[in-house]
Amino acid sequence: GAKHITVCDRFGIIVEGDEQLNFAQKEISLKTNRKHLKGLLKDALLGADVFIGVSAGNIVSEDMIQHMNPNAIVFPLANPTPEISRDKALNAGARVVGTGVSNLPNQINNALVFPGLFKGALDSRVRQITKEMEIAACKALAKIVKKEELTETYIIPNIFNKKVAKNISRAVMKAAIK
């Protein structure tokens, strides 16, 4: 699993003890940035293995990607414009790129999980979706792409893969009855 997670907001790296943080950021700061890094997004990406963006378009440069560790994994998920385009991230040295863009490889979209998650919850007649059900959904999604099928452009199944909703629904139902 991840050993060091650094979270940024629009002002830069979230650091424990910063008086400007809101309640949620204060909670996040207690569980992340154990190295107490300070600075901007570009500083957070220095030597990083993975970038997961869920904020604003065009805020990551090719230079930032070049300063990540070799074979970096980059998930610029902002919509409609990602933090960096897939092509720019790859040209800058990223090995794996997944975006929220539907016509590109490795589309990372909540639409992959929601149909199966809700079907499993509805079929189980539960009133609440639990963390265990969410984790079961994630594990079911992860199992769909077999190890021998994994490539840089195929780390997550396509949204139209018929196994996705079916496998997630079954996993959620099992978790719901535990």
PDB file of C-alpha atoms in Angstrom:
ATOM      1  CA  GLY A   1       0.000   0.000   0.000  1.00  0.00           C
ATOM      2  CA  ALA A   2       0.855   3.656  -0.088  1.00  0.00           C
ATOM      3  CA  LYS A   3       3.396   4.681   2.507  1.00  0.00           C
ATOM      4  CA  HIS A   4       3.435   8.428   1.976  1.00  0.00           C
ATOM      5  CA  ILE A   5       0.451  10.441   0.765  1.00  0.00           C
ATOM      6  CA  THR A   6       0.652  14.178   0.205  1.00  0.00           C
ATOM      7  CA  VAL A   7      -2.590  16.083  -0.358  1.00  0.00           C
ATOM      8  CA  CYS A   8      -2.751  19.533  -1.931  1.00  0.00           C
ATOM      9  CA  ASP A   9      -5.445  22.147  -2.115  1.00  0.00           C
ATOM     10  CA  ARG A  10      -5.425  25.214  -4.351  1.00  0.00           C
ATOM     11  CA  PHE A  11      -2.823  26.872  -2.122  1.00  0.00           C
ATOM     12  CA  GLY A  12      -0.396  23.941  -2.001  1.00  0.00           C
ATOM     13  CA  ILE A  13       0.509  21.060   0.286  1.00  0.00           C
ATOM     14  CA  ILE A  14      -1.796  20.483   3.257  1.00  0.00           C
ATOM     15  CA  VAL A  15       0.330  20.508   6.410  1.00  0.00           C
ATOM     16  CA  GLU A  16      -0.752  19.556   9.918  1.00  0.00           C
ATOM     17  CA  GLY A  17      -0.963  22.605  12.169  1.00  0.00           C
ATOM     18  CA  ASP A  18      -1.769  25.108   9.414  1.00  0.00           C
ATOM     19  CA  GLU A  19      -4.306  27.471  10.975  1.00  0.00           C
ATOM     20  CA  GLN A  20      -5.897  28.203   7.572  1.00  0.00           C
ATOM     21  CA  LEU A  21      -7.197  24.647   7.127  1.00  0.00           C
ATOM     22  CA  ASN A  22     -10.917  23.917   7.298  1.00  0.00           C
ATOM     23  CA  PHE A  23     -12.289  21.028   9.386  1.00  0.00           C
ATOM     24  CA  ALA A  24     -11.978  18.418   6.623  1.00  0.00           C
ATOM     25  CA  GLN A  25      -8.451  19.526   5.739  1.00  0.00           C
ATOM     26  CA  LYS A  26      -7.418  19.346   9.393  1.00  0.00           C
ATOM     27  CA  GLU A  27      -8.639  15.740   9.519  1.00  0.00           C
ATOM     28  CA  ILE A  28      -6.796  14.957   6.282  1.00  0.00           C
ATOM     29  CA  SER A  29      -3.618  16.568   7.626  1.00  0.00           C
ATOM     30  CA  LEU A  30      -3.590  14.153  10.573  1.00  0.00           C
ATOM     31  CA  LYS A  31      -3.395  11.128   8.260  1.00  0.00           C
ATOM     32  CA  THR A  32      -1.205  12.387   5.413  1.00  0.00           C
ATOM     33  CA  ASN A  33       2.063  14.222   4.741  1.00  0.00           C
ATOM     34  CA  ARG A  34       4.039  12.381   7.415  1.00  0.00           C
ATOM     35  CA  LYS A  35       7.212  13.975   6.017  1.00  0.00           C
ATOM     36  CA  HIS A  36       5.736  17.432   6.742  1.00  0.00           C
ATOM     37  CA  LEU A  37       6.467  18.672   3.232  1.00  0.00           C
ATOM     38  CA  LYS A  38       5.618  22.286   2.487  1.00  0.00           C
ATOM     39  CA  GLY A  39       5.178  24.094  -0.785  1.00  0.00           C
ATOM     40  CA  LEU A  40       3.133  23.968  -3.938  1.00  0.00           C
ATOM     41  CA  LEU A  41       1.797  21.100  -6.065  1.00  0.00           C
ATOM     42  CA  LYS A  42       5.084  21.048  -8.002  1.00  0.00           C
ATOM     43  CA  ASP A  43       6.914  20.423  -4.710  1.00  0.00           C
ATOM     44  CA  ALA A  44       4.547  17.588  -3.805  1.00  0.00           C
ATOM     45  CA  LEU A  45       5.238  15.881  -7.139  1.00  0.00           C
ATOM     46  CA  LEU A  46       9.037  15.907  -6.754  1.00  0.00           C
ATOM     47  CA  GLY A  47      10.026  12.241  -6.623  1.00  0.00           C
ATOM     48  CA  ALA A  48       6.410  11.072  -6.379  1.00  0.00           C
ATOM     49  CA  ASP A  49       5.345   7.695  -7.769  1.00  0.00           C
ATOM     50  CA  VAL A  50       1.671   8.548  -8.290  1.00  0.00           C
ATOM     51  CA  PHE A  51      -0.422  11.647  -8.972  1.00  0.00           C
ATOM     52  CA  ILE A  52      -4.195  11.540  -8.530  1.00  0.00           C
ATOM     53  CA  GLY A  53      -5.860  14.796  -9.518  1.00  0.00           C
ATOM     54  CA  VAL A  54      -9.479  15.662  -8.895  1.00  0.00           C
ATOM     55  CA  SER A  55      -9.373  19.431  -9.071  1.00  0.00           C
ATOM     56  CA  ALA A  56      -8.866  21.728 -12.047  1.00  0.00           C
ATOM     57  CA  GLY A  57      -7.717  21.501 -15.628  1.00  0.00           C
ATOM     58  CA  ASN A  58      -4.212  22.224 -16.864  1.00  0.00           C
ATOM     59  CA  ILE A  59      -2.561  22.681 -13.455  1.00  0.00           C
ATOM     60  CA  VAL A  60       0.132  20.017 -13.969  1.00  0.00           C
ATOM     61  CA  SER A  61       2.964  20.669 -16.410  1.00  0.00           C
ATOM     62  CA  GLU A  62       5.159  18.250 -18.306  1.00  0.00           C
ATOM     63  CA  ASP A  63       8.058  19.522 -16.184  1.00  0.00           C
ATOM     64  CA  MET A  64       6.228  18.406 -13.028  1.00  0.00           C
ATOM     65  CA  ILE A  65       5.745  14.915 -14.483  1.00  0.00           C
ATOM     66  CA  GLN A  66       9.422  14.781 -15.504  1.00  0.00           C
ATOM     67  CA  HIS A  67      10.378  15.414 -11.867  1.00  0.00           C
ATOM     68  CA  MET A  68       8.315  12.496 -10.587  1.00  0.00           C
ATOM     69  CA  ASN A  69       9.946   9.093 -10.144  1.00  0.00           C
ATOM     70  CA  PRO A  70      10.570   7.042 -13.309  1.00  0.00           C
ATOM     71  CA  ASN A  71       7.561   5.027 -14.507  1.00  0.00           C
ATOM     72  CA  ALA A  72       5.148   7.369 -12.733  1.00  0.00           C
ATOM     73  CA  ILE A  73       1.436   6.656 -12.609  1.00  0.00           C
ATOM     74  CA  VAL A  74      -0.683   9.705 -13.424  1.00  0.00           C
ATOM     75  CA  PHE A  75      -4.451   9.961 -12.967  1.00  0.00           C
ATOM     76  CA  PRO A  76      -5.586  13.448 -14.035  1.00  0.00           C
ATOM     77  CA  LEU A  77      -9.319  13.034 -13.380  1.00  0.00           C
ATOM     78  CA  ALA A  78     -10.689  16.592 -13.500  1.00  0.00           C
ATOM     79  CA  ASN A  79     -13.551  17.003 -15.964  1.00  0.00           C
ATOM     80  CA  PRO A  80     -14.096  18.279 -18.522  1.00  0.00           C
ATOM     81  CA  THR A  81     -10.408  19.285 -18.711  1.00  0.00           C
ATOM     82  CA  PRO A  82      -7.874  17.083 -16.896  1.00  0.00           C
ATOM     83  CA  GLU A  83      -4.972  18.470 -14.866  1.00  0.00           C
ATOM     84  CA  ILE A  84      -2.674  17.384 -17.719  1.00  0.00           C
ATOM     85  CA  SER A  85      -3.552  15.694 -20.991  1.00  0.00           C
ATOM     86  CA  ARG A  86      -2.798  12.016 -21.432  1.00  0.00           C
ATOM     87  CA  ASP A  87      -0.426  12.746 -24.319  1.00  0.00           C
ATOM     88  CA  LYS A  88       1.539  15.357 -22.373  1.00  0.00           C
ATOM     89  CA  ALA A  89       1.826  13.084 -19.335  1.00  0.00           C
ATOM     90  CA  LEU A  90       3.086  10.194 -21.481  1.00  0.00           C
ATOM     91  CA  ASN A  91       5.494  12.446 -23.399  1.00  0.00           C
ATOM     92  CA  ALA A  92       6.857  13.691 -20.075  1.00  0.00           C
ATOM     93  CA  GLY A  93       7.646  10.148 -18.932  1.00  0.00           C
ATOM     94  CA  ALA A  94       4.556   8.805 -17.172  1.00  0.00           C
ATOM     95  CA  ARG A  95       4.232   5.064 -17.680  1.00  0.00           C
ATOM     96  CA  VAL A  96       0.534   4.652 -16.867  1.00  0.00           C
ATOM     97  CA  VAL A  97      -2.098   7.337 -17.383  1.00  0.00           C
ATOM     98  CA  GLY A  98      -5.792   7.059 -16.595  1.00  0.00           C
ATOM     99  CA  THR A  99      -8.247   9.902 -17.120  1.00  0.00           C
ATOM    100  CA  GLY A 100     -11.966  10.544 -16.864  1.00  0.00           C
ATOM    101  CA  VAL A 101     -12.122  10.957 -20.647  1.00  0.00           C
ATOM    102  CA  SER A 102     -14.340   8.273 -22.173  1.00  0.00           C
ATOM    103  CA  ASN A 103     -12.547   7.824 -25.500  1.00  0.00           C
ATOM    104  CA  LEU A 104      -9.095   7.197 -23.984  1.00  0.00           C
ATOM    105  CA  PRO A 105      -7.559   4.042 -22.479  1.00  0.00           C
ATOM    106  CA  ASN A 106      -7.896   3.550 -18.719  1.00  0.00           C
ATOM    107  CA  GLN A 107     -11.027   5.630 -18.265  1.00  0.00           C
ATOM    108  CA  ILE A 108     -11.480   6.049 -14.529  1.00  0.00           C
ATOM    109  CA  ASN A 109     -15.110   6.894 -13.958  1.00  0.00           C
ATOM    110  CA  ASN A 110     -17.534   6.348 -11.098  1.00  0.00           C
ATOM    111  CA  ALA A 111     -19.985   5.036 -13.694  1.00  0.00           C
ATOM    112  CA  LEU A 112     -17.960   1.810 -13.585  1.00  0.00           C
ATOM    113  CA  VAL A 113     -18.984   1.125  -9.992  1.00  0.00           C
ATOM    114  CA  PHE A 114     -22.357   2.755  -9.400  1.00  0.00           C
ATOM    115  CA  PRO A 115     -24.621   0.401 -11.408  1.00  0.00           C
ATOM    116  CA  GLY A 116     -23.285  -2.733  -9.689  1.00  0.00           C
ATOM    117  CA  LEU A 117     -23.037  -1.065  -6.285  1.00  0.00           C
ATOM    118  CA  PHE A 118     -26.641   0.104  -6.382  1.00  0.00           C
ATOM    119  CA  LYS A 119     -27.966  -3.141  -7.881  1.00  0.00           C
ATOM    120  CA  GLY A 120     -26.237  -5.124  -5.143  1.00  0.00           C
ATOM    121  CA  ALA A 121     -27.558  -2.798  -2.453  1.00  0.00           C
ATOM    122  CA  LEU A 122     -31.108  -2.794  -3.854  1.00  0.00           C
ATOM    123  CA  ASP A 123     -31.194  -6.570  -4.346  1.00  0.00           C
ATOM    124  CA  SER A 124     -29.949  -6.974  -0.754  1.00  0.00           C
ATOM    125  CA  ARG A 125     -32.650  -4.575   0.462  1.00  0.00           C
ATOM    126  CA  VAL A 126     -30.175  -2.697   2.640  1.00  0.00           C
ATOM    127  CA  ARG A 127     -30.922   0.834   3.776  1.00  0.00           C
ATOM    128  CA  GLN A 128     -27.331   1.976   3.837  1.00  0.00           C
ATOM    129  CA  ILE A 129     -24.215   1.343   1.773  1.00  0.00           C
ATOM    130  CA  THR A 130     -21.395   0.470   4.161  1.00  0.00           C
ATOM    131  CA  LYS A 131     -17.626   0.815   3.838  1.00  0.00           C
ATOM    132  CA  GLU A 132     -17.457  -2.980   3.590  1.00  0.00           C
ATOM    133  CA  MET A 133     -19.781  -2.885   0.584  1.00  0.00           C
ATOM    134  CA  GLU A 134     -17.709  -0.131  -1.046  1.00  0.00           C
ATOM    135  CA  ILE A 135     -14.490  -2.086  -0.485  1.00  0.00           C
ATOM    136  CA  ALA A 136     -16.114  -5.238  -1.874  1.00  0.00           C
ATOM    137  CA  ALA A 137     -17.105  -3.264  -4.984  1.00  0.00           C
ATOM    138  CA  CYS A 138     -13.534  -2.005  -5.435  1.00  0.00           C
ATOM    139  CA  LYS A 139     -12.052  -5.470  -5.010  1.00  0.00           C
ATOM    140  CA  ALA A 140     -14.528  -6.931  -7.494  1.00  0.00           C
ATOM    141  CA  LEU A 141     -13.624  -4.240 -10.028  1.00  0.00           C
ATOM    142  CA  ALA A 142      -9.905  -4.893  -9.509  1.00  0.00           C
ATOM    143  CA  LYS A 143     -10.334  -8.639 -10.141  1.00  0.00           C
ATOM    144  CA  ILE A 144     -11.937  -8.177 -13.558  1.00  0.00           C
ATOM    145  CA  VAL A 145      -8.649  -7.366 -15.285  1.00  0.00           C
ATOM    146  CA  LYS A 146      -6.515 -10.479 -14.903  1.00  0.00           C
ATOM    147  CA  LYS A 147      -2.797 -10.150 -14.157  1.00  0.00           C
ATOM    148  CA  GLU A 148      -1.861 -11.539 -17.566  1.00  0.00           C
ATOM    149  CA  GLU A 149      -4.096  -8.933 -19.255  1.00  0.00           C
ATOM    150  CA  LEU A 150      -2.567  -5.923 -17.492  1.00  0.00           C
ATOM    151  CA  THR A 151      -0.756  -3.409 -19.696  1.00  0.00           C
ATOM    152  CA  GLU A 152      -0.017   0.288 -19.438  1.00  0.00           C
ATOM    153  CA  THR A 153      -3.191   0.967 -21.407  1.00  0.00           C
ATOM    154  CA  TYR A 154      -5.400  -1.627 -19.709  1.00  0.00           C
ATOM    155  CA  ILE A 155      -5.418  -1.389 -15.918  1.00  0.00           C
ATOM    156  CA  ILE A 156      -9.167  -0.984 -15.475  1.00  0.00           C
ATOM    157  CA  PRO A 157     -12.020  -2.577 -17.435  1.00  0.00           C
ATOM    158  CA  ASN A 158     -13.922  -0.678 -20.067  1.00  0.00           C
ATOM    159  CA  ILE A 159     -17.204   0.850 -18.943  1.00  0.00           C
ATOM    160  CA  PHE A 160     -19.074  -1.408 -21.401  1.00  0.00           C
ATOM    161  CA  ASN A 161     -17.575  -4.649 -20.052  1.00  0.00           C
ATOM    162  CA  LYS A 162     -20.590  -6.769 -19.057  1.00  0.00           C
ATOM    163  CA  LYS A 163     -18.710  -8.390 -16.153  1.00  0.00           C
ATOM    164  CA  VAL A 164     -18.339  -5.084 -14.296  1.00  0.00           C
ATOM    165  CA  ALA A 165     -21.875  -4.498 -12.987  1.00  0.00           C
ATOM    166  CA  LYS A 166     -22.538  -8.227 -12.511  1.00  0.00           C
ATOM    167  CA  ASN A 167     -19.364  -8.918 -10.506  1.00  0.00           C
ATOM    168  CA  ILE A 168     -19.666  -5.768  -8.419  1.00  0.00           C
ATOM    169  CA  SER A 169     -23.329  -6.471  -7.660  1.00  0.00           C
ATOM    170  CA  ARG A 170     -22.518 -10.002  -6.452  1.00  0.00           C
ATOM    171  CA  ALA A 171     -19.659  -8.752  -4.264  1.00  0.00           C
ATOM    172  CA  VAL A 172     -21.810  -6.013  -2.750  1.00  0.00           C
ATOM    173  CA  MET A 173     -24.591  -8.495  -1.980  1.00  0.00           C
ATOM    174  CA  LYS A 174     -22.123 -10.820  -0.215  1.00  0.00           C
ATOM    175  CA  ALA A 175     -20.758  -7.921   1.826  1.00  0.00           C
ATOM    176  CA  ALA A 176     -24.291  -6.772   2.667  1.00  0.00           C
ATOM    177  CA  ILE A 177     -25.279 -10.085   4.260  1.00  0.00           C
ATOM    178  CA  LYS A 178     -22.134 -10.377   6.399  1.00  0.00           C
TER     179      LYS A 178
END
